[in-house]
Each structure stands twice: as C-alpha cells, then as structure tokens.
Coordinates of C-alpha atoms and ligand atoms in Angstrom, one line a residue:
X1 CA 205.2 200.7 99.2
X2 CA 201.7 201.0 101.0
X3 CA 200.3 198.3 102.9
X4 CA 198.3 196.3 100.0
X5 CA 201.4 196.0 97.8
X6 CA 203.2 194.9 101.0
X7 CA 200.5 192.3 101.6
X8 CA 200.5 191.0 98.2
X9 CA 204.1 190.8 97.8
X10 CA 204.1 188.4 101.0
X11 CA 201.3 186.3 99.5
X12 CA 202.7 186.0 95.7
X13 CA 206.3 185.2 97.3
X14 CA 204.5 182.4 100.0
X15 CA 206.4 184.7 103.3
X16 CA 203.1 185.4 104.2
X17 CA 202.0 183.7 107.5
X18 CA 198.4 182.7 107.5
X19 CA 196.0 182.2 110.4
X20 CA 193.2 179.8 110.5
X21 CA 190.6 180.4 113.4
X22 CA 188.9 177.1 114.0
X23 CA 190.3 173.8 113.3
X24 CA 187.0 172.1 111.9
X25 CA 185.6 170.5 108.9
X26 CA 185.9 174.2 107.5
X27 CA 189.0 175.4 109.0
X28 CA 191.1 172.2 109.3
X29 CA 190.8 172.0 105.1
X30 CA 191.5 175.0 105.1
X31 CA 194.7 175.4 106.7
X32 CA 196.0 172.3 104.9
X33 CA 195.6 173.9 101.5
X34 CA 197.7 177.2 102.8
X35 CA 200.7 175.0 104.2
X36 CA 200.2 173.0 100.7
X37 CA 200.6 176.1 99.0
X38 CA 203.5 176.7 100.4
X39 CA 202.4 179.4 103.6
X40 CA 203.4 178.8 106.9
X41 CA 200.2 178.4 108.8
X42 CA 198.9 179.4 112.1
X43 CA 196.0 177.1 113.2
X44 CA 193.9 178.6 116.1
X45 CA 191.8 176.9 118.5
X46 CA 190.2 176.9 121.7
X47 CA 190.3 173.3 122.4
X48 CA 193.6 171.8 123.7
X49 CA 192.9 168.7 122.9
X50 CA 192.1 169.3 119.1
X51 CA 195.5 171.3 119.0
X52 CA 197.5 168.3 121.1
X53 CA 195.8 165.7 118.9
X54 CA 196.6 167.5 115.5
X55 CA 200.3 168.2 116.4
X56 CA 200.8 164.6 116.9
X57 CA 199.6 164.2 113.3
X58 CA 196.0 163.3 113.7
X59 CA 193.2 164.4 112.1
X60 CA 189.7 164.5 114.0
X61 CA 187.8 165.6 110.6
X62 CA 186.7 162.5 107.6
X63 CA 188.1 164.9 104.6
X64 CA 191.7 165.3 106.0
X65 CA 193.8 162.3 106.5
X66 CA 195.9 162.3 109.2
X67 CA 198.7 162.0 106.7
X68 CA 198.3 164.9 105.6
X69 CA 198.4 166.6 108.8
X70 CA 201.1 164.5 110.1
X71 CA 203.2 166.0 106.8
X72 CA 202.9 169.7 107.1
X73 CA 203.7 169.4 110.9
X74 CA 206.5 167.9 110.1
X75 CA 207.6 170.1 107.5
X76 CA 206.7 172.7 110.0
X77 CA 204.2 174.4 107.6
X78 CA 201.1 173.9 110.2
X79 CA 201.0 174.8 114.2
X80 CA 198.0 174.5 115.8
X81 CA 198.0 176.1 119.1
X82 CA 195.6 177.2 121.2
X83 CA 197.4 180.2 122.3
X84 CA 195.5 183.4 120.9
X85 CA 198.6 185.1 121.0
X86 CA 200.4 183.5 117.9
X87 CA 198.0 185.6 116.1
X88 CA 200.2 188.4 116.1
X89 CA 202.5 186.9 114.2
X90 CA 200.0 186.2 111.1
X91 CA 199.8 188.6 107.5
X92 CA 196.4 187.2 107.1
X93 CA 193.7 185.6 109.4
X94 CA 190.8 183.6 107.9
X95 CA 188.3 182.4 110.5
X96 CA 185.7 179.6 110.0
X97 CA 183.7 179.3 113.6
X98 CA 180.7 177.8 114.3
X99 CA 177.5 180.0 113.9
X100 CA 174.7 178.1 115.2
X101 CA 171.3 179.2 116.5
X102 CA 170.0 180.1 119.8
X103 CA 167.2 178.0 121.2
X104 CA 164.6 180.9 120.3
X105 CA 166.4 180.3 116.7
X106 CA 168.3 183.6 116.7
X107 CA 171.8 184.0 115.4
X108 CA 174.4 182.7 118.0
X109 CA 177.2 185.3 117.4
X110 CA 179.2 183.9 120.3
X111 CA 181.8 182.3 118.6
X112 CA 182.3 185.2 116.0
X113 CA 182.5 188.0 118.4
X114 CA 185.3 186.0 120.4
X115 CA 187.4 185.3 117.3
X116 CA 186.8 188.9 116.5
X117 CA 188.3 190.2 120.0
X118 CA 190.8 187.7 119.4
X119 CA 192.2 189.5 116.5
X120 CA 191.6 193.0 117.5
X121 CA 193.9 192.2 120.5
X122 CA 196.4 191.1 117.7
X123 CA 195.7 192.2 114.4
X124 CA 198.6 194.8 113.5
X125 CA 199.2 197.4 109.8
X126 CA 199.1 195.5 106.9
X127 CA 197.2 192.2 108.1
X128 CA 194.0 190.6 105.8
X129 CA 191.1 189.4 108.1
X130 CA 188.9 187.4 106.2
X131 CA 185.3 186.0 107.7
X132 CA 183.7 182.4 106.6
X133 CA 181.2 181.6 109.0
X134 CA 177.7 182.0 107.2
X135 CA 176.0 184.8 109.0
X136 CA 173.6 187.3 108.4
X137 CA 174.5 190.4 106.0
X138 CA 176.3 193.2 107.5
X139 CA 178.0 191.0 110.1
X140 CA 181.2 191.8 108.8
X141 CA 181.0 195.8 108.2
X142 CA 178.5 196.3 111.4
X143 CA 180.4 194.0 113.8
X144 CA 183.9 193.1 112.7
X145 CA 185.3 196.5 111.0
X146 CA 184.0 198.8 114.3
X147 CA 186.0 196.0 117.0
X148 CA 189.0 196.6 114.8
X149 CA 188.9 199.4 113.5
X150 CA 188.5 200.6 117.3
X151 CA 192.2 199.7 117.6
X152 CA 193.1 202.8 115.1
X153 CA 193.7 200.6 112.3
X154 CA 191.6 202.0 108.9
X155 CA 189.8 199.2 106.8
X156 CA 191.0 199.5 103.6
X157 CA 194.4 201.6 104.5
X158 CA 195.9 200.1 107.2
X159 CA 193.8 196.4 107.5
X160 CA 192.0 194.2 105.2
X161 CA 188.5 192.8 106.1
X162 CA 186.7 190.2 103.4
X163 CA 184.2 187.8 104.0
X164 CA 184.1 184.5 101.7
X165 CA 181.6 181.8 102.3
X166 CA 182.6 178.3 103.4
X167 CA 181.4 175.9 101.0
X168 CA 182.5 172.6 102.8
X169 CA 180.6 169.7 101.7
X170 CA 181.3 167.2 104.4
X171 CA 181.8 164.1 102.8
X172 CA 181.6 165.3 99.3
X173 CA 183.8 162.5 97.2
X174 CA 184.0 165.4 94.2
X175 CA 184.0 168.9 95.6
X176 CA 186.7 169.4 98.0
X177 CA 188.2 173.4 99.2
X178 CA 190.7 173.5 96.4
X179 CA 188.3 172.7 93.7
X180 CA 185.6 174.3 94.9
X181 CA 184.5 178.1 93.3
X182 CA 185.5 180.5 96.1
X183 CA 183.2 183.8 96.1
X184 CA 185.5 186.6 97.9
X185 CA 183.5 189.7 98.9
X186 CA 185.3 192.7 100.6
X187 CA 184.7 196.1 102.5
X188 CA 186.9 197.8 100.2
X189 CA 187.9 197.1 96.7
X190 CA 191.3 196.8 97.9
X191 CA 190.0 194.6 100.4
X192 CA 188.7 192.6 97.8
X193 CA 192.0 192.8 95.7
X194 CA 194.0 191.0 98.8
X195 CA 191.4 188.7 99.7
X196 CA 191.4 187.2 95.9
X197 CA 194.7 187.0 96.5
X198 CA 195.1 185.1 99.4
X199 CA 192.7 182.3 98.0
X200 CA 193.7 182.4 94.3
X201 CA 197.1 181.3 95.9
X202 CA 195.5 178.2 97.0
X203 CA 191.8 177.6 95.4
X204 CA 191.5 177.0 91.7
X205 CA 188.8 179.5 91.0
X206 CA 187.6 182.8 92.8
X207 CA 184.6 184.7 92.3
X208 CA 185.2 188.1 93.4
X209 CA 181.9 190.4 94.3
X210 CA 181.5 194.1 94.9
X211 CA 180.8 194.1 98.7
X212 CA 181.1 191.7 101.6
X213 CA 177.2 192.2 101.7
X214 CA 176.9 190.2 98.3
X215 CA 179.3 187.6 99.6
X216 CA 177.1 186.9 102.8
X217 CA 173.9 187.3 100.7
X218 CA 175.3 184.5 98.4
X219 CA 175.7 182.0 100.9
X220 CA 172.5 182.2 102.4
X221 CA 171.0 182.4 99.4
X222 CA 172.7 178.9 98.3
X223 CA 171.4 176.9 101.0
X224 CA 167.9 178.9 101.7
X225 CA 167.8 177.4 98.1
X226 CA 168.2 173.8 99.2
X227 CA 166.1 174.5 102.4
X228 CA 163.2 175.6 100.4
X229 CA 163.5 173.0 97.5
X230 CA 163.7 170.4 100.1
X231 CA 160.6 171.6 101.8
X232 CA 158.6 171.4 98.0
X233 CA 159.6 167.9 97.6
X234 CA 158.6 167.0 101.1
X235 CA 155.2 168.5 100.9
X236 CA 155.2 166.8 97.6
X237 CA 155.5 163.6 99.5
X238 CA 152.6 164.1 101.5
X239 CA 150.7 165.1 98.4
X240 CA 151.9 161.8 96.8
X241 CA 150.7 160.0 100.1
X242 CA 147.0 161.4 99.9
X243 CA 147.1 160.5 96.5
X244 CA 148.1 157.0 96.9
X245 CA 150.9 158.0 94.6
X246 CA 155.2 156.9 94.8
X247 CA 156.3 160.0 95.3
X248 CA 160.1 158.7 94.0
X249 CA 158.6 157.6 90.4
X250 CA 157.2 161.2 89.8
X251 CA 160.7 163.2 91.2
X252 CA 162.7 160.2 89.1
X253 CA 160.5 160.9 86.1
X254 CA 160.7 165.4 86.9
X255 CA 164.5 164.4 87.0
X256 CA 164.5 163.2 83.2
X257 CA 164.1 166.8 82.4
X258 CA 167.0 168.0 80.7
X259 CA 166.6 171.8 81.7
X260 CA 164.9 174.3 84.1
X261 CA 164.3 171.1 86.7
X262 CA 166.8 170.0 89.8
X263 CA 166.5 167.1 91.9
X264 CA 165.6 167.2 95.4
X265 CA 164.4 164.2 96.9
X266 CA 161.9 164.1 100.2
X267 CA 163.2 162.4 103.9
X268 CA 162.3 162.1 107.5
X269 CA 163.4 165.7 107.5
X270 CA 166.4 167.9 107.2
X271 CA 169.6 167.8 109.4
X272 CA 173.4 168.9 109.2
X273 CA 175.0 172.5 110.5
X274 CA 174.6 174.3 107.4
X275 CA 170.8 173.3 105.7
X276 CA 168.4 173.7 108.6
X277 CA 170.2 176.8 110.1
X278 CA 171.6 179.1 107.7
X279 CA 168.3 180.2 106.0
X280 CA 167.3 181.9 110.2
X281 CA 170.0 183.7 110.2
X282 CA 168.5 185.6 106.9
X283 CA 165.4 185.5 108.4
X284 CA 166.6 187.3 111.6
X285 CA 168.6 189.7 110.1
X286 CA 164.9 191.0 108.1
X287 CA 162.4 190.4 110.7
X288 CA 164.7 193.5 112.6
X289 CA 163.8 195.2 109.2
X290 CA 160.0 194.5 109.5
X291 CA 160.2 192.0 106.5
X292 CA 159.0 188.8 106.7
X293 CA 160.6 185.9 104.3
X294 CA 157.6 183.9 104.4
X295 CA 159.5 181.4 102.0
X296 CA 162.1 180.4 104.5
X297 CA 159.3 180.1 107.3
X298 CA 157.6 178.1 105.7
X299 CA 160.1 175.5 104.0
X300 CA 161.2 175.3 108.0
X301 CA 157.7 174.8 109.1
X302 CA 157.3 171.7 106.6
X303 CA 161.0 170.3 107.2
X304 CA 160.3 170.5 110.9
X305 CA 157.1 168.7 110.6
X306 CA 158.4 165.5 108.6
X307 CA 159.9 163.3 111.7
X308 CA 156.2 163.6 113.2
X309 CA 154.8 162.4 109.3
X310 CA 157.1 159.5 109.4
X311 CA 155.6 159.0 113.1
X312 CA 152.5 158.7 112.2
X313 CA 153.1 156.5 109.3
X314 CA 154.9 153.9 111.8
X315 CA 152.0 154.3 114.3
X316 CA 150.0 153.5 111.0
X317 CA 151.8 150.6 109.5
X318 CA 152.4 149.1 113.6
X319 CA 148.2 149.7 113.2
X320 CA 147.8 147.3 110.1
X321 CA 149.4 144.5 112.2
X322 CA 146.9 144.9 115.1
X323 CA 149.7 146.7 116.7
X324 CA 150.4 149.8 119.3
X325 CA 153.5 151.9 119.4
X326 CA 153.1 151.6 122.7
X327 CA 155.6 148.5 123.9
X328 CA 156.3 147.8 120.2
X329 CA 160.4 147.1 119.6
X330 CA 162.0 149.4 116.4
X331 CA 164.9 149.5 114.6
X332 CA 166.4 152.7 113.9
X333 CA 168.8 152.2 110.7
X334 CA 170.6 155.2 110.0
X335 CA 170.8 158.3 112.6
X336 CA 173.5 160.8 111.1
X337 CA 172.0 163.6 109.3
X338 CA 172.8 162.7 105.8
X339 CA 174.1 159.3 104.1
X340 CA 177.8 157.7 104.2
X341 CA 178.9 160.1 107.3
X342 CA 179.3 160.4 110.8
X343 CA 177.9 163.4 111.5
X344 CA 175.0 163.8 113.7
X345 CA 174.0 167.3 114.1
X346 CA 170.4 168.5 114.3
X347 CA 169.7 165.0 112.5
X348 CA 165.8 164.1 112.0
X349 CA 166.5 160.6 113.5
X350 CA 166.2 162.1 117.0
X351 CA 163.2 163.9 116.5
X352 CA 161.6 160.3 115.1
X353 CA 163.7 158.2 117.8
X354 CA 162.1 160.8 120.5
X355 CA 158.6 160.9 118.5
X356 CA 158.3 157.0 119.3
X357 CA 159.9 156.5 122.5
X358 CA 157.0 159.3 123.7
X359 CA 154.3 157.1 122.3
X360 CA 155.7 154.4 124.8
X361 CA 158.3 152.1 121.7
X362 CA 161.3 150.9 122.7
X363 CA 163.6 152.0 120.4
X364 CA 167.3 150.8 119.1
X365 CA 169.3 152.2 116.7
X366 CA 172.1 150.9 113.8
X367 CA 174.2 153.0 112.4
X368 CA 177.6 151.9 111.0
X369 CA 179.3 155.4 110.6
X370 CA 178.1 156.1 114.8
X371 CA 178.7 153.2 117.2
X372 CA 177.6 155.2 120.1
X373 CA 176.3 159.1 121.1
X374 CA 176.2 161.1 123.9
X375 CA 172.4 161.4 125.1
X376 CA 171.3 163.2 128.0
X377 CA 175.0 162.8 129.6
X378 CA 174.9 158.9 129.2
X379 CA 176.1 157.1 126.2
X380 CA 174.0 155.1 123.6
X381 CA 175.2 152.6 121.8
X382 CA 173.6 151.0 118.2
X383 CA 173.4 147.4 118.0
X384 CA 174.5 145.3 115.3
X385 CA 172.6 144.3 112.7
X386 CA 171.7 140.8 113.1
X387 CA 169.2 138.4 112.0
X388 CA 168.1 138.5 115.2
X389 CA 167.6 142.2 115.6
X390 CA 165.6 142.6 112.4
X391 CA 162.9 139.2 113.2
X392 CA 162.9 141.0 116.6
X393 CA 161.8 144.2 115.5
X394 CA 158.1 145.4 115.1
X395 CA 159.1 147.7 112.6
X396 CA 162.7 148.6 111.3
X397 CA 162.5 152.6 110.2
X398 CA 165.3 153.7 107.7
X399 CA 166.1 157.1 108.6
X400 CA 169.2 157.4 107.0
X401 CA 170.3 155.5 103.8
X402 CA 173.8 154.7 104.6
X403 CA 175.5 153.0 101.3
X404 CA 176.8 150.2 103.4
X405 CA 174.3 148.9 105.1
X406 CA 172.6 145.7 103.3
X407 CA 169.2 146.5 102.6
X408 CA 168.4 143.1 101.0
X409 CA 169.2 141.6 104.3
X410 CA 166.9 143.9 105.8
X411 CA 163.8 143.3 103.7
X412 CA 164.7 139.6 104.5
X413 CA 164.6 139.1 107.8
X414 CA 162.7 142.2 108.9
X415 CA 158.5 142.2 109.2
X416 CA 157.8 145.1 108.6
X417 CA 159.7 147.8 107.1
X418 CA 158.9 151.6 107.6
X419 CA 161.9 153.2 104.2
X420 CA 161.8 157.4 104.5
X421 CA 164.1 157.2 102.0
X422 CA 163.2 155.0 99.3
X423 CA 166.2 152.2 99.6
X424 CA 164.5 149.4 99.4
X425 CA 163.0 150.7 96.0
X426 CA 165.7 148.0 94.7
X427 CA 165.4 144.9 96.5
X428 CA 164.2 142.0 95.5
X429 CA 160.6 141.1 96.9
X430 CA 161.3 139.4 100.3
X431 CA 159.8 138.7 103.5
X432 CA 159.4 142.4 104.6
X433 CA 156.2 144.4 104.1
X434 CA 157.8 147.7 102.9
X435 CA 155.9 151.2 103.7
X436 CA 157.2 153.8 101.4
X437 CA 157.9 157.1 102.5
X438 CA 154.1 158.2 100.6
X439 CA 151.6 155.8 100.2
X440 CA 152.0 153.5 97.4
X441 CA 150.0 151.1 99.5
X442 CA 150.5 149.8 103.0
X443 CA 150.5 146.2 102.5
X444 CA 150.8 145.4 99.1
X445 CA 154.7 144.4 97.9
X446 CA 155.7 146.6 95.5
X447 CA 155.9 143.6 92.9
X448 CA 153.0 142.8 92.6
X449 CA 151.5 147.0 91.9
X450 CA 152.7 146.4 88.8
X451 CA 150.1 144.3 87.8
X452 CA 147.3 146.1 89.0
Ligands
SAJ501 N1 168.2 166.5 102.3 C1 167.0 166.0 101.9 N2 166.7 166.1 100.5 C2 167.6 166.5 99.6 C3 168.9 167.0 100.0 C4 169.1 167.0 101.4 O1 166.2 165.6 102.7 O2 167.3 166.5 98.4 C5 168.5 166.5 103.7 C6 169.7 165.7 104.1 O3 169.3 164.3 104.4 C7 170.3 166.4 105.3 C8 169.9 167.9 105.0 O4 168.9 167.8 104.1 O5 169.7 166.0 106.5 C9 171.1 168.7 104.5 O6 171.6 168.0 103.4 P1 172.7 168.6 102.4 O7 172.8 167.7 101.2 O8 172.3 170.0 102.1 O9 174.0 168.4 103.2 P2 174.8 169.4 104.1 O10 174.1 169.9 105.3 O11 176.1 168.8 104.4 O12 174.9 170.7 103.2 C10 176.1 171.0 102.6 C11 176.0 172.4 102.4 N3 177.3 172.9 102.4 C12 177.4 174.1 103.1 O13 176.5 174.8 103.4 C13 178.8 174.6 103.2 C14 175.3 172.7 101.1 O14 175.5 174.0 100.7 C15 175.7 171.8 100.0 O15 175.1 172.1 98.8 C16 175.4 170.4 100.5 O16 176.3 170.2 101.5 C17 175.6 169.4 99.3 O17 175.8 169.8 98.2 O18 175.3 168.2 99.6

C-alpha cells in the first residue's frame, strides 16, 4: 500500500494524528473540529503561555468557549505544546500563522518560513502538510515544497503539500469553520485527493481546485473583492458629501436590488488582519512581474484616506460651534476594527484618535468590547459612558458601531455628534446635532429635512 492509501486509511479510520500550527482565531477552531471529529490533535505554538492557558481549559479566542477546550483536553483529544518536536509524531500538519505586512507593505513571510523549518525538521514518509495563511501565489510550490522536499521527501510520492484558505470570520454568529465551504488546492492531484480528505472528515463542504495556485488566487481574490467594494462605497460617500446627499439612503435604496448589486456600506475606514492586508500581498507578488493592479492601489489609497475625511469633518462640525480642534474634548465610541468584537488590529479609530490628538484635541475613548490597550508601552484605558462624559464632550465621534452601546443616550446628552457609521440614523430627534458620515446638512436635525 503506497503512502496516499496509507494516509487516507488513517484519516477515514480517525488514527490519524493531526497538527495544528498556530493556536489563533484560525488555528484554535481549527484544531477543535479535528479532536471533534474524532483525531487526536497536536496543537503547536510558540507562546508558552497560550499553550499553558489552553491546557488548563481556557480559551483566549471569542469563537471557542473555553468548554470546549476544557473537553477535548480532558478527553485527551487536544495538546497544545509549544514543543516543535511533537511534530513528528503528526500524519497531517495544517498551519494557520499570521501573514502580516512589513512596514514598506511587503509580505512578512516570517512566520511561514519558521513553521515551514519547523516541519522539515519533522515532517517524515506519508505525512499531509497543508498551508492556510493567505499569501501571495506560489508561496506554497516556490517556498514550502523546495524546504521539504530538501529533506529527500518527493511531493506527491512520499509527502503531501495543499494549501486551503482560512476563511475565519471573527465573530461571525452564522459562518463558523465547520459550516463554512472549504476550497482545497494541492501540488499534486494526489495532494489534492488527501487534502479533501483531511477536511471533508471534519468541514461540511469542500471545494477542491486544480492547483494550490488557484487556491491562493481564491482567497485573495475574496477579500481584494471586499477591499475594492469598500473603497467604491467610501468614495461614494464623499461624492454624497459634495452633493449634499445621505449617502446611506442611496446604498439602502442600491440594496433593494434583487440581483447583480451587493451591499457595502462606507466607514471611517477599513481595519481587521484580513481586509486591509491581504489584497498587498497580491499586489507584491505582480509588481516583481512588472504588473501593476491599479485596482487594489487604489481602493487602498481611498480606504487609507477616510480617518483624515472623518478628521476634517470633526474639525468642520467643532468650526460650526465657533470651535478649534485644538483644546476641544472628544469622545471616541467604538475603537475595534469592526462592530460587536474585541479586536483591534489595524483599526481606523487610531488613525482618527491620532488625526485629532495632532491637531492639539484631547481625546477619550469608549469601547465596551476593549476596556484598555497597550499604546506606546503604557496602557489606555476607555471611560465609561456617562452623562457626564457625553455633556463634557465637544464632539462624540462614533467610529465603531458596537450593538450595545445606547445610542439614544448618546444623542441625548451629547452636543454634538460626529456618526461615520450611520447609527444614529434611528434615534429619535434629541438634543445632539448629528453630522452624518456625508453631508446631509451640518446643523439641520435630520427630522426636520423631511419637510424641506
Ligand atoms: N468594512 C466597511 N464596510 C463594509 C464592510 C467592512 O467599512 O461594507 C470595514 C469594517 O469596518 C472593518 C474592515 O472593513 O474595519 C474589514 O471588515 P470585514 O467585514 O471584511 O471583516 P474582517 O476583516 O473580519 O473580514 C473577514 C474576512 N475573513 C477572512 O479574510 C478570513 C472576510 O473574508 C470576510 O468576508 C469578512 O470577515 C466578513 O464576511 O465579514
């Protein structure tokens, strides 16, 4: 029996031991549907503390209850260790490490390359090794398959080597990693074969594709998509502004369309580890073949420029009430990167929270779902949101539209009130004077518009 049929008899009878490299809001989901399936898994991480934590049965990720973890510990279906060498012991590796840009915005293979040596200085006959980090195409085949392959193991013959996007929605109430379509792209058909294998043991649907190529393409082609569609319908909010037009009531009205029309809806500017990033890793990989993708530069360029647009419509607003930026208090509400989580990478609010604090504010912050950050190696802390804090405020800018937060009692107590992201569309008329992410008017309560 050659190594494939080996594999797959190990993965169809559950006796196959599965690796997870990187214990995040990828991995960590990850490994809990193998050990739920039935594998015994391997987690692997470089931090200690994450493995310590996680063998005690806690989670350190919102979609995976500690319960959960605390359970296949226990049933001794998940080890996370941070010792590189349990790796050995694994039939099939999946790795889901962090690929984030460099400061001059090129790919950061760091993490990659060091899982990669990881496994070669482990990876034995028969064993699958499948990549999820987005990256740009050809990471697998160019820098994976030479690093193991360099161990005189064949890809395709002797080891396995797929790559199959992540497609982790943090947060997401409805899409979770089993439910999710999993797109499974491979050196080799047999690659392929195993690697749908693997996943179709745990995830209910898998999209297979010819090459691991495609499967890299896919991803970055998912969320340039969202990058680009975000940038139209931010631009289209500056249109709307110089038009003197609610730039919500024409995307709500585009969004009656029943076909050939998706909704994207404009903000202060794009944040998370996926949306802003992903699309310059494409752009990399064809600016070293001479091509341009002037779509992706430009959806950046726009993106990049909202927190400076919301800026200048505070400075604006601040200006209608005789007042500078300069020694002006504002609130802050909302500073993770999207709604009803706690994650706060490459969010927009710092960009505007820096913006104004340049122009001489002084700026807090509320945010339910993040207490306190590290900034510049000291801690910040929100503050609550009180009566006080919103009469005290020159201007209260909503940044992020957390679900919980009361936006009634903002508009009630608050002067002035800056919304990027069209909350207060559905408050009743209060005490607040509301400025809309585009001009509807800067001083006129939307009530009364309707009249004119
Ligand atoms: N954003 C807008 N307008 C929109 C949508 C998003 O301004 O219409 C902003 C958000 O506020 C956020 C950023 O863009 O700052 C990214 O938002 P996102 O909804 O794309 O959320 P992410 O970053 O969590 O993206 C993830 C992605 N998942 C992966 O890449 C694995 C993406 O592919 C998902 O489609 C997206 O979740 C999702 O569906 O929400």
């Amino acid at each position: 029996m050659g190594m494939k049929e080996q594999l797959l008899t190990r993965i169809n009878d559950r006796s196959a031991v599965i690796g997870v490299v990187g214990l995040g809001y990828v991995g960590l989901p990850l490994a809990m549907e193998f050990a739920k399936a039935g594998f015994k898994v391997i987690g692997y991480d470089i931090s200690t503390r994450t493995c310590d934590s996680l063998m005690k049965g806690q989670s350190h990720i919102q979609d995976v209850p500690s319960a959960e973890v605390a359970e296949q510990v226990k049933a001794g279906r998940f080890v996370a260790t941070d010792q590189e060498g349990r790796l050995k012991e694994c039939d099939a590796i999946s790795i889901a490490v962090p690929t984030p840009l460099s400061k001059t915005r090129d790919p950061d293979m760091s993490f990659v390359q060091a899982a990669t040596e990881a496994i070669a200085r482990n990876c034995h006959p028969g064993m699958l090794v499948v990549l999820e980090s987005t990256t740009y195409p050809g990471t697998t085949r160019e820098v994976m398959q030479p690093r193991i392959e360099a161990q005189g193991l064949k890809v395709g013959r002797d080891v396995f080597l797929a790559f199959s996007p992540e497609r982790v929605d943090p947060g997401n109430p409805k899409w979770h990693t089993k439910n999710t379509p999993k797109v499974v792209g491979g050196v080799t058909p047999e690659c392929v074969e195993v690697a749908s294998a693997l996943y179709g043991s745990c995830i209910d649907t898998i999209v297979p594709v010819s090459s691991a190529e495609a499967a890299e393409l896919v991803k970055l082609l998912e969320n340039t998509f969202r990058a680009v569609n975000i940038g139209l319908v931010n631009e289209m909010a500056i249109v709307c502004d110089k038009l003197g037009v609610n730039v919500w009531e024409v995307i709500d009205a585009a969004a009656t369309k029943p076909f050939g029309y998706m909704k994207f809806t404009p903000g202060p500017g794009i944040g998370g580890h996926c949306i802003p990033l992903d699309p310059h890793y494409l752009a990399w990989k064809m600016r070293m073949l001479n091509y341009k993708t002037r779509f992706i530069d430009l959806a950046s360029e726009i993106n990049s420029e909202m927190p400076e647009y919301v800026v200048r419509k505070v400075a604006r607003a601040l200006n209608t009430d005789r007042k500078a930026v300069n020694g002006s208090h504002i609130l802050i509400l909302g500073i993770a990167y999207k709604k009803d989580i706690d994650d706060m990478r490459e969010s927009p609010a710092f960009d505007v929270m820096r913006l104004l604090e340049e122009r001489g504010a002084i700026v807090d912050y509320h945010d339910p779902y993040v207490p306190r950050f590290q900034e510049h190696g000291h801690s910040r802390a929100g503050v609550p949101l009180t009566k006080e804090a919103l009469e005290h405020a020159d201007a209260v800018v909503i940044v992020t539209d957390h679900t919980n937060v009361d936006y009634q009692f903002v508009v009630d107590h608050a002067g002035l009130v800056v919304d990027t992201r069209n909350t207060t569309g559905k408050t009743k008329q209060s005490k607040a004077r509301i400025v809309p992410l585009s001009k509807l008017s800067e001083g006129i309560p939307e009530g009364e518009l309707a009249h004119l």
